Coordinates of C-alpha atoms in Angstrom, one line a residue:
M55 CA -0.1 -0.1 -0.3
A56 CA 1.4 3.3 -1.0
C57 CA 2.1 5.5 1.9
K58 CA -0.1 8.3 2.9
G59 CA 2.1 10.6 5.3
F60 CA 2.7 10.7 8.6
S61 CA -0.3 11.4 10.9
F62 CA -0.5 13.0 14.4
K63 CA -0.6 9.6 16.4
T64 CA 2.4 8.5 14.6
L65 CA 4.4 11.3 16.2
V66 CA 3.2 10.7 19.3
F67 CA 4.2 6.9 19.1
S68 CA 7.6 7.8 17.4
L69 CA 8.0 10.1 20.7
R70 CA 7.1 7.2 22.9
I71 CA 9.8 4.8 21.7
L72 CA 12.3 7.7 21.5
L73 CA 12.0 8.7 25.4
R74 CA 12.4 4.9 26.0
R75 CA 15.8 3.4 26.9
N76 CA 17.0 1.3 24.1
P77 CA 18.5 -2.0 25.8
L78 CA 20.3 -2.7 22.4
S79 CA 22.5 0.4 22.3
L80 CA 25.9 -0.2 22.7
V81 CA 26.5 3.3 23.4
G82 CA 25.9 4.5 27.2
K83 CA 25.5 3.5 30.7
G84 CA 25.4 -0.3 31.4
N85 CA 26.9 -1.8 28.0
N86 CA 30.5 -2.5 29.0
A87 CA 29.6 -5.4 31.5
N88 CA 31.0 -7.6 29.4
I89 CA 34.0 -5.7 28.5
P90 CA 37.5 -6.8 29.8
Q91 CA 39.6 -4.1 31.5
L92 CA 41.6 -1.9 28.8
K93 CA 44.8 -0.7 29.7
S94 CA 44.1 3.2 29.3
L95 CA 47.2 5.3 28.7
V96 CA 47.3 9.5 28.3
F97 CA 46.6 10.7 25.0
S98 CA 50.1 12.2 24.9
S99 CA 52.1 9.4 25.0
L100 CA 50.5 8.3 21.8
L101 CA 52.2 11.5 19.8
H102 CA 55.6 10.4 20.1
A103 CA 54.4 6.6 19.3
T104 CA 57.1 5.8 16.4
E105 CA 55.3 1.7 15.5
L106 CA 51.5 3.2 14.1
S107 CA 52.3 2.3 10.3
N108 CA 51.3 -1.2 10.8
Q109 CA 48.6 -0.8 13.0
T110 CA 44.7 -0.6 13.1
L111 CA 43.0 2.3 15.0
I112 CA 40.4 2.5 16.5
F113 CA 38.8 5.7 17.5
D114 CA 36.1 7.5 18.9
V115 CA 35.0 10.6 16.2
E116 CA 33.2 13.3 19.0
G117 CA 35.5 12.0 21.6
A118 CA 39.3 11.6 19.7
L119 CA 39.1 13.6 16.4
L120 CA 36.5 16.7 16.7
R121 CA 37.7 19.5 18.9
S122 CA 34.1 20.9 20.3
S123 CA 32.2 18.4 22.3
S124 CA 28.9 20.1 21.2
L125 CA 26.8 17.9 18.4
F126 CA 24.5 21.1 18.5
P127 CA 25.7 22.4 15.4
Y128 CA 25.4 19.5 13.0
F129 CA 21.8 18.8 14.1
M130 CA 20.9 22.7 13.2
L131 CA 23.0 22.1 9.8
V132 CA 20.4 19.2 9.1
A133 CA 17.2 20.6 10.4
F134 CA 17.8 24.1 8.4
E135 CA 19.5 22.8 5.3
A136 CA 17.1 19.3 5.0
G137 CA 14.0 20.7 7.1
G138 CA 14.0 24.7 6.6
L139 CA 14.0 27.8 8.9
L140 CA 11.1 26.4 10.8
R141 CA 12.4 23.0 11.8
A142 CA 15.4 25.0 13.1
V143 CA 13.5 27.6 14.9
L144 CA 11.9 24.4 16.5
L145 CA 15.5 22.8 17.4
L146 CA 17.0 25.8 18.8
F147 CA 13.7 26.7 20.9
L148 CA 14.0 23.1 22.3
Y149 CA 18.0 23.2 23.1
P150 CA 17.5 24.4 26.5
F151 CA 15.1 21.2 27.2
V152 CA 17.3 18.8 25.2
C153 CA 20.6 19.9 27.3
L154 CA 18.4 18.7 30.6
L155 CA 17.7 15.2 29.3
G156 CA 20.9 13.9 29.5
K157 CA 23.2 13.1 26.7
D158 CA 21.8 9.8 25.2
V159 CA 18.3 10.9 25.5
G160 CA 19.1 14.5 24.5
L161 CA 20.9 12.9 21.7
R162 CA 17.8 10.8 20.3
V163 CA 15.7 14.1 20.7
M164 CA 18.0 16.1 18.4
V165 CA 17.9 13.2 16.2
F166 CA 14.1 13.1 15.9
L167 CA 13.8 16.4 15.5
S168 CA 16.4 16.8 12.7
F169 CA 15.2 14.0 10.8
F170 CA 11.5 13.2 11.5
G171 CA 9.9 13.4 7.8
I172 CA 12.8 14.0 6.3
K173 CA 12.9 11.8 2.4
K174 CA 15.6 9.9 2.3
E175 CA 16.1 10.2 -1.3
S176 CA 16.6 13.6 -1.0
L177 CA 18.8 13.9 1.7
R178 CA 22.4 15.0 0.9
V179 CA 23.4 16.8 3.8
G180 CA 26.1 14.3 5.3
R181 CA 27.9 14.4 1.5
A182 CA 27.1 17.6 0.9
V183 CA 26.6 20.1 3.5
L184 CA 28.6 18.5 6.5
P185 CA 32.1 17.8 5.4
K186 CA 32.9 21.2 5.8
F187 CA 31.8 21.8 8.8
F188 CA 33.3 18.4 10.2
L189 CA 37.0 19.4 8.5
E190 CA 37.0 22.9 10.2
D191 CA 36.7 21.1 13.5
I192 CA 39.1 18.5 13.6
G193 CA 42.0 19.0 16.2
Y194 CA 45.5 18.6 14.1
E195 CA 46.7 16.3 16.9
G196 CA 44.0 13.7 16.4
F197 CA 44.1 14.2 12.8
H198 CA 48.2 13.7 12.7
I199 CA 47.7 10.3 14.5
L200 CA 44.9 8.9 13.0
M201 CA 46.7 9.5 9.5
R202 CA 49.7 7.5 10.6
C203 CA 48.1 4.4 11.5
R204 CA 47.6 2.0 8.1
R205 CA 43.8 1.3 8.9
R206 CA 41.0 3.0 10.2
V207 CA 38.0 2.2 12.1
A208 CA 35.7 5.1 13.6
V209 CA 32.8 4.7 16.2
S210 CA 30.3 7.5 16.0
C211 CA 26.9 8.2 18.6
L212 CA 25.8 10.0 15.4
P213 CA 23.8 8.5 12.7
K214 CA 25.6 7.2 10.0
V215 CA 24.2 9.2 7.2
M216 CA 25.7 12.4 9.1
V217 CA 29.3 10.9 9.6
E218 CA 30.2 8.7 6.7
G219 CA 30.4 10.9 4.2
V220 CA 33.1 12.9 5.5
L221 CA 34.7 9.9 7.2
R222 CA 34.9 8.0 3.8
D223 CA 35.6 10.6 1.6
Y224 CA 38.1 12.4 3.1
L225 CA 39.5 10.8 5.7
D226 CA 40.1 7.4 4.3
V227 CA 38.0 5.7 6.8
E228 CA 38.0 1.8 6.3
F229 CA 34.7 1.0 8.6
V230 CA 32.5 3.1 10.4
V231 CA 30.6 1.8 13.3
A232 CA 27.4 4.2 13.7
R233 CA 23.4 3.9 13.8
E234 CA 21.4 3.9 11.1
L235 CA 18.1 5.9 10.8
K236 CA 14.7 4.1 10.5
V237 CA 13.2 4.7 7.5
V238 CA 9.0 4.0 6.5
C239 CA 7.7 4.4 3.2
G240 CA 10.7 6.3 2.2
Y241 CA 11.1 8.7 4.9
Y242 CA 12.7 8.8 8.2
V243 CA 11.1 8.8 11.4
G244 CA 13.5 10.3 13.7
L245 CA 14.8 7.2 15.2
M246 CA 18.2 5.3 15.5
E247 CA 18.9 1.5 14.9
D248 CA 21.5 -0.2 17.3
D249 CA 25.1 -0.6 16.0
R250 CA 24.8 -4.2 16.7
N251 CA 25.1 -5.2 13.0
D252 CA 28.0 -3.3 12.4
S253 CA 29.9 -4.3 15.4
L254 CA 29.6 -8.3 15.0
I255 CA 30.7 -7.6 11.6
L256 CA 33.8 -6.0 12.5
R257 CA 34.8 -8.2 15.3
G258 CA 34.5 -11.0 13.2
R259 CA 37.0 -9.2 10.7
F260 CA 39.5 -9.0 13.8
A261 CA 39.1 -12.5 14.2
E262 CA 39.9 -13.8 11.2
G263 CA 43.0 -11.5 10.9
K264 CA 41.8 -9.5 8.0
L265 CA 42.3 -6.4 9.9
G266 CA 45.7 -7.1 11.5
S267 CA 45.9 -7.9 14.9
H268 CA 47.8 -5.2 16.3
V269 CA 44.8 -2.5 17.5
V270 CA 44.9 0.6 19.4
G271 CA 42.1 2.8 20.5
I272 CA 41.6 6.6 21.4
G273 CA 38.5 7.2 23.4
S274 CA 37.4 10.2 25.3
L275 CA 38.5 10.5 28.8
H276 CA 35.5 12.8 29.6
K277 CA 32.6 10.6 28.5
Y278 CA 34.4 6.9 27.8
E279 CA 32.1 4.5 29.4
G280 CA 33.5 1.3 27.1
H281 CA 32.2 0.3 23.7
Q282 CA 32.4 -3.5 22.8
L283 CA 35.0 -2.8 19.9
F284 CA 37.5 -1.3 22.3
S285 CA 38.0 -4.7 23.9
V286 CA 39.9 -6.0 21.0
C287 CA 42.5 -3.5 21.4
K288 CA 45.8 -4.0 22.8
D289 CA 46.2 -0.2 24.4
I290 CA 43.4 2.4 25.0
Y291 CA 44.7 6.0 24.8
L292 CA 42.0 8.4 26.6
V293 CA 41.8 12.2 25.7
S294 CA 40.6 14.5 28.1
E295 CA 38.6 17.6 27.1
T296 CA 41.7 19.8 28.8
E297 CA 43.7 18.4 26.1
K298 CA 40.8 19.1 23.2
R299 CA 41.1 22.6 24.3
N300 CA 44.7 23.2 23.3
W301 CA 44.4 21.5 20.0
H302 CA 44.9 23.3 16.6
P303 CA 42.6 23.1 14.1
L304 CA 43.2 21.4 10.9
P305 CA 44.7 23.3 8.3
R306 CA 43.3 23.6 4.9
D307 CA 46.6 22.3 3.3
K308 CA 46.4 19.3 5.1
Y309 CA 43.1 17.9 4.4
P310 CA 43.7 14.7 2.5
K311 CA 41.7 15.6 0.0
P312 CA 41.1 19.3 -1.1
L313 CA 37.5 20.6 -0.2
I314 CA 36.4 21.8 -4.0
F315 CA 32.5 21.6 -3.3
H316 CA 30.4 22.0 -0.6
D317 CA 26.5 22.8 -0.6
G318 CA 24.1 24.4 1.9
R319 CA 23.0 28.4 2.7
L320 CA 24.8 28.5 6.0
A321 CA 28.2 30.2 5.6
F322 CA 28.8 29.7 9.5
R323 CA 29.2 27.4 12.2
P324 CA 25.4 27.3 13.9
T325 CA 26.3 26.9 17.6
P326 CA 23.6 27.9 19.4
E327 CA 24.4 31.5 19.9
S328 CA 25.2 32.4 16.6
A329 CA 22.1 30.7 15.5
V330 CA 20.3 33.1 18.0
V331 CA 21.9 36.0 16.2
M332 CA 20.9 34.7 13.0
L333 CA 17.3 34.4 13.9
L334 CA 17.4 38.1 15.0
W335 CA 19.1 39.4 12.2
L336 CA 16.5 38.0 9.7
P337 CA 13.9 40.9 10.4
L338 CA 16.7 43.4 9.3
G339 CA 18.5 41.3 6.8
L340 CA 14.8 41.1 5.3
F341 CA 14.4 44.8 5.5
L342 CA 18.1 45.4 3.6
F343 CA 17.1 42.6 0.7
I344 CA 14.0 44.6 -0.2
L345 CA 16.2 47.7 0.1
R346 CA 19.5 46.7 -2.0
A347 CA 16.8 45.3 -4.3
I348 CA 15.0 48.2 -5.3
V349 CA 18.5 50.5 -5.2
G350 CA 19.7 47.9 -7.8
L351 CA 16.9 47.7 -10.1
L352 CA 15.8 51.5 -10.2
L353 CA 18.7 53.5 -9.4
P354 CA 21.7 54.8 -11.8
Y355 CA 24.8 52.7 -11.0
R356 CA 26.8 55.7 -9.3
L357 CA 24.1 56.6 -7.2
A358 CA 23.1 53.1 -6.0
Y359 CA 26.8 52.0 -5.4
C360 CA 27.0 54.7 -2.7
I361 CA 23.5 53.7 -1.2
L362 CA 24.7 49.9 -1.3
A363 CA 28.2 50.7 0.5
F364 CA 25.4 53.0 3.1
S365 CA 23.8 49.5 3.9
G366 CA 27.0 47.1 4.1
M367 CA 27.4 45.9 1.2
R368 CA 30.8 46.8 -0.7
I369 CA 32.3 46.4 -4.3
R370 CA 35.8 46.6 -4.9
S371 CA 37.4 47.5 -7.8
S372 CA 40.9 48.0 -9.6
K373 CA 42.3 49.7 -13.2
L374 CA 38.6 50.8 -13.2
K375 CA 39.8 54.1 -15.2
S376 CA 41.4 52.5 -17.7
F377 CA 38.8 50.1 -18.4
I378 CA 36.3 52.6 -18.7
A379 CA 38.2 54.3 -21.3
I380 CA 38.8 51.2 -23.5
S381 CA 35.3 50.1 -23.4
N382 CA 33.7 53.7 -23.9
P383 CA 32.4 53.9 -27.7
E384 CA 32.9 57.2 -27.8
N385 CA 36.9 57.0 -27.4
V386 CA 36.8 54.4 -30.5
Q387 CA 38.0 56.2 -33.3
N388 CA 37.0 53.4 -36.1
K389 CA 34.1 54.9 -37.8
E390 CA 32.8 51.2 -38.4
K391 CA 30.5 50.2 -35.4
P392 CA 32.8 48.3 -33.5
K393 CA 32.7 44.8 -32.0
G394 CA 32.0 44.8 -28.3
I395 CA 34.5 43.7 -25.5
L396 CA 34.2 40.6 -24.3
Y397 CA 34.7 40.4 -20.6
V398 CA 36.0 36.4 -19.2
C399 CA 34.9 35.9 -15.6
N400 CA 36.1 33.4 -13.0
H401 CA 32.2 32.6 -11.1
R402 CA 31.5 33.1 -7.4
T403 CA 27.6 33.7 -7.4
V404 CA 25.0 34.8 -10.0
L405 CA 25.5 38.6 -9.0
D406 CA 29.2 38.6 -10.5
P407 CA 27.3 40.2 -14.4
L408 CA 26.2 42.8 -11.8
F409 CA 29.4 43.8 -10.3
V410 CA 31.2 44.0 -13.4
S411 CA 28.3 46.2 -14.4
T412 CA 28.4 48.3 -11.5
V413 CA 31.9 49.0 -11.8
L414 CA 31.8 49.7 -15.7
N415 CA 29.0 52.1 -14.9
R416 CA 26.6 50.9 -17.6
P417 CA 24.7 47.7 -18.5
V418 CA 26.8 45.0 -19.9
T419 CA 24.9 42.0 -21.5
A420 CA 25.4 38.3 -19.8
V421 CA 25.5 34.8 -20.8
T422 CA 24.3 32.7 -18.3
Y423 CA 23.9 28.8 -17.8
S424 CA 21.2 28.0 -15.3
L425 CA 19.9 31.5 -14.3
S426 CA 16.4 30.3 -12.9
R427 CA 13.5 32.2 -14.5
A428 CA 12.9 34.7 -12.0
T429 CA 16.4 36.0 -11.3
E430 CA 16.2 36.5 -15.6
I431 CA 13.1 38.4 -15.4
I432 CA 13.7 41.1 -12.2
S433 CA 17.8 41.1 -13.6
P434 CA 18.8 44.9 -14.4
I435 CA 20.8 43.8 -16.8
R436 CA 20.2 41.9 -20.1
T437 CA 21.0 38.1 -19.7
A438 CA 21.0 35.2 -22.6
R439 CA 20.6 31.7 -21.8
L440 CA 23.0 29.5 -23.6
T441 CA 21.8 26.0 -24.8
R442 CA 25.2 23.9 -24.4
N443 CA 24.9 23.3 -28.2
R444 CA 28.3 24.4 -29.6
E445 CA 27.0 25.5 -32.4
Q446 CA 23.9 27.9 -31.5
D447 CA 25.9 29.1 -28.7
A448 CA 28.5 30.3 -30.7
V449 CA 26.0 31.9 -33.3
M450 CA 24.0 33.9 -30.4
M451 CA 27.9 35.0 -28.4
E452 CA 28.5 36.3 -31.8
K453 CA 25.5 38.3 -32.5
L454 CA 25.1 39.7 -29.1
L455 CA 29.1 40.4 -29.7
N456 CA 28.3 42.5 -32.5
Q457 CA 25.4 44.6 -30.6
G458 CA 28.0 45.5 -27.5
D459 CA 30.2 43.9 -24.5
L460 CA 29.3 40.6 -23.1
I461 CA 30.4 39.2 -20.3
V462 CA 31.5 35.2 -20.0
C463 CA 31.7 33.0 -16.9
P464 CA 33.2 30.1 -18.8
E465 CA 33.4 27.7 -15.8
G466 CA 29.8 27.1 -16.3
T467 CA 28.9 27.0 -12.7
T468 CA 29.9 28.6 -9.3
C469 CA 32.5 27.7 -6.9
R470 CA 32.7 28.9 -3.4
E471 CA 36.3 27.5 -2.2
P472 CA 39.7 29.1 -3.7
Y473 CA 39.2 27.1 -6.8
L474 CA 38.9 27.6 -10.6
L475 CA 36.7 24.9 -12.8
R476 CA 38.0 23.8 -16.1
F477 CA 37.1 27.0 -18.4
S478 CA 35.3 26.0 -21.5
P479 CA 37.5 27.2 -24.5
L480 CA 34.2 28.9 -26.7
F481 CA 35.0 32.0 -25.9
A482 CA 38.5 31.7 -27.3
E483 CA 37.0 31.5 -30.6
M484 CA 34.1 34.6 -30.5
S485 CA 36.5 37.4 -30.2
D486 CA 40.5 38.7 -30.7
E487 CA 40.3 40.9 -28.0
I488 CA 39.6 39.5 -24.3
V489 CA 39.3 41.0 -20.6
P490 CA 39.6 39.1 -17.9
V491 CA 37.8 39.6 -15.1
A492 CA 38.9 38.3 -11.6
M493 CA 36.4 38.2 -9.4
D494 CA 36.0 37.1 -5.4
V495 CA 33.2 37.3 -2.9
H496 CA 32.8 37.2 0.2
V497 CA 30.0 36.7 2.7
N498 CA 29.5 35.7 6.5
M499 CA 26.2 34.8 7.0
F500 CA 24.4 32.9 4.0
Y501 CA 25.9 31.2 0.5
G502 CA 24.1 32.8 -2.1
T503 CA 24.9 29.8 -4.4
T504 CA 23.0 26.3 -4.5
A505 CA 23.3 23.0 -6.5
S506 CA 20.2 21.3 -4.9
G507 CA 18.2 24.1 -3.2
F508 CA 16.3 26.6 -5.0
K509 CA 18.0 28.7 -7.3
W510 CA 16.0 31.3 -7.5
L511 CA 16.5 32.1 -3.8
D512 CA 20.4 32.6 -5.0
P513 CA 20.5 36.3 -5.2
V514 CA 18.2 36.3 -1.9
F515 CA 20.2 34.8 0.2
F516 CA 23.3 36.8 -0.9
L517 CA 21.7 40.2 0.0
L518 CA 20.5 39.0 3.4
N519 CA 24.2 38.9 4.6
P520 CA 24.9 41.6 7.0
C521 CA 28.0 42.9 4.9
P522 CA 28.4 40.8 1.5
C523 CA 31.6 42.0 -0.3
G524 CA 32.3 41.5 -4.0
A525 CA 35.8 42.6 -5.5
V526 CA 36.4 43.1 -9.0
N527 CA 40.1 43.0 -10.5
F528 CA 40.5 44.1 -14.4
L529 CA 43.3 42.0 -15.9
D530 CA 45.3 43.7 -19.1
K531 CA 43.2 43.0 -22.1
L532 CA 44.5 40.1 -24.3
S533 CA 44.6 40.4 -28.1
R534 CA 45.0 37.9 -30.5
G535 CA 48.7 37.5 -32.5
S536 CA 50.1 38.6 -29.1
K537 CA 52.8 36.7 -27.3
F538 CA 50.0 35.1 -25.1
W539 CA 47.9 34.5 -27.8
D540 CA 49.6 33.4 -30.9
S541 CA 48.0 31.6 -33.9
A542 CA 49.6 28.1 -33.2
K543 CA 47.9 28.0 -29.9
S544 CA 44.4 26.3 -29.7
S545 CA 41.4 27.8 -27.7
C546 CA 41.7 25.0 -25.6
E547 CA 45.2 26.2 -24.6
V548 CA 44.2 29.9 -24.5
A549 CA 41.2 28.9 -22.2
N550 CA 44.0 27.4 -20.0
Q551 CA 45.7 30.2 -20.0
V552 CA 43.3 32.6 -18.7
Q553 CA 42.6 30.3 -16.2
R554 CA 46.1 30.1 -14.6
Q555 CA 46.4 33.9 -15.0
L556 CA 43.0 34.1 -13.1
A557 CA 43.9 32.1 -10.4
E558 CA 47.4 33.8 -9.8
A559 CA 45.7 36.8 -9.6
L560 CA 43.5 35.4 -7.1
G561 CA 45.3 33.2 -4.9
F562 CA 43.4 30.3 -6.4
E563 CA 44.0 26.7 -7.4
C564 CA 43.2 25.5 -11.1
T565 CA 41.2 22.1 -11.5
S566 CA 40.3 20.5 -14.2
L567 CA 36.8 19.7 -12.6
T568 CA 33.3 20.8 -14.2
R569 CA 30.2 21.7 -13.7
K570 CA 29.1 17.6 -14.6
D571 CA 31.2 16.9 -11.6
K572 CA 30.0 19.6 -9.1
Y573 CA 26.4 18.3 -9.6
T574 CA 27.3 14.5 -9.5
I575 CA 29.1 15.4 -5.8
L576 CA 26.5 17.9 -4.3
A577 CA 23.0 16.5 -6.0
G578 CA 23.3 13.5 -7.7
N579 CA 22.7 14.9 -11.0
H580 CA 24.3 16.4 -14.1
G581 CA 22.8 19.5 -13.5
I582 CA 20.6 18.8 -15.9
V583 CA 16.4 17.5 -15.9
N584 CA 14.1 15.4 -18.4
A585 CA 14.1 16.9 -21.8
G586 CA 17.4 19.1 -21.6
K587 CA 15.6 21.5 -19.5
Q588 CA 18.0 23.1 -17.1
I589 CA 17.8 23.1 -13.7
V590 CA 16.0 26.7 -12.3

């Protein structure tokens, strides 16, 4: 029978089970009765151990890897990104009462509040949103020990769907012991299964010698009560809260795998305090959004620039005067109508072309890939949608250049981190002169881009930020026939050189990743839906 949704009786029944002690749970009091007494050592002594390369490590994720002892930010991210603002407000409102329930019951209440009624197939928070915040919370000392061991087994009290993505994809953890969430008719009901199956499978592997015989464990001195898996350890090292407070954050350049793509709207770690600040800011933020939108749509660029700056929005530029002179038709001596200038930008937000137009003090046409229809309608500059058919797009861009200047973002999609995606070479065939434009954008509360959410909200979230900042850096104009762009170079080689030039100006790194790679990782699709229609 098809599922008809959740009724109030289902909610009450789930809450009754939630607040009942789970006798099968392997995390909590009373679970270490049959576990032998382990030899516990101080964690600091493990930092100087020399023989770790051939050993298997079992570690407690929350107690031995993360610097923070609070799990609230991760559940707030799930509640906000997967459930919406109202669910996040409910979690924040009930959090003081959750703290009074104790760790075990409080954890299950937060799981229930965050996951109840969420569709399993659409939940990608664990792989698209949470890894960024987990990596920023990892202690360098715990990570250093982790990466020195040959095999790594993680034990977590969090649901597996939250931690498995970062542990497997970024830390190369071989096995994750965490609890699954119960699913009814394709929806999470907010209840956790026990991790008995994972524990039995893993203990069987140890018994068969598949994971080696030299096993060490790292747990938390503050909350350690014993886990069945730690009984296979030769030694166990316990981390105190005092030690964790002195840990250093893991530097970005030490990440085992670069964090290039991530999704979600929140640009800050949502601790209880910062979440309250966000909610208090939203009324004023909505007012500023309306003000900024009206100013940008209706007022002249110079006046709009001043008012936007007064509202907290900044647009920095370089080499402004020289490029206004280059792009001003009045300064062109040729009697024939000149071909427009092609501005080639890296892509940070949906508002990149608006920043360039504001700096140039005039509207410039922009070609787009997957801009939402709503954003196209209210855009103060002309936009033209690319079809991803090379021949058709070339004809359209040629026509637009004959009518005036044009802005193109050859990455085809936005990237939040300091990386540049592969440039499409089509722009190098459209004009004999191009102006590379290095774009950088900084936000402090909300990201103005998304891969799996509603794209029409991208400009809304960007303008909701208290102090959004855009930097526009015009680089030297490139002409065909110059040393940089000689006739022997193909359009692909020119595109790669422009990419490297922009990366050098911004201090970013070049990659060969594409729009397809981004959407495969973050949204589970290629950025295109049925019948070839682009996602809006």
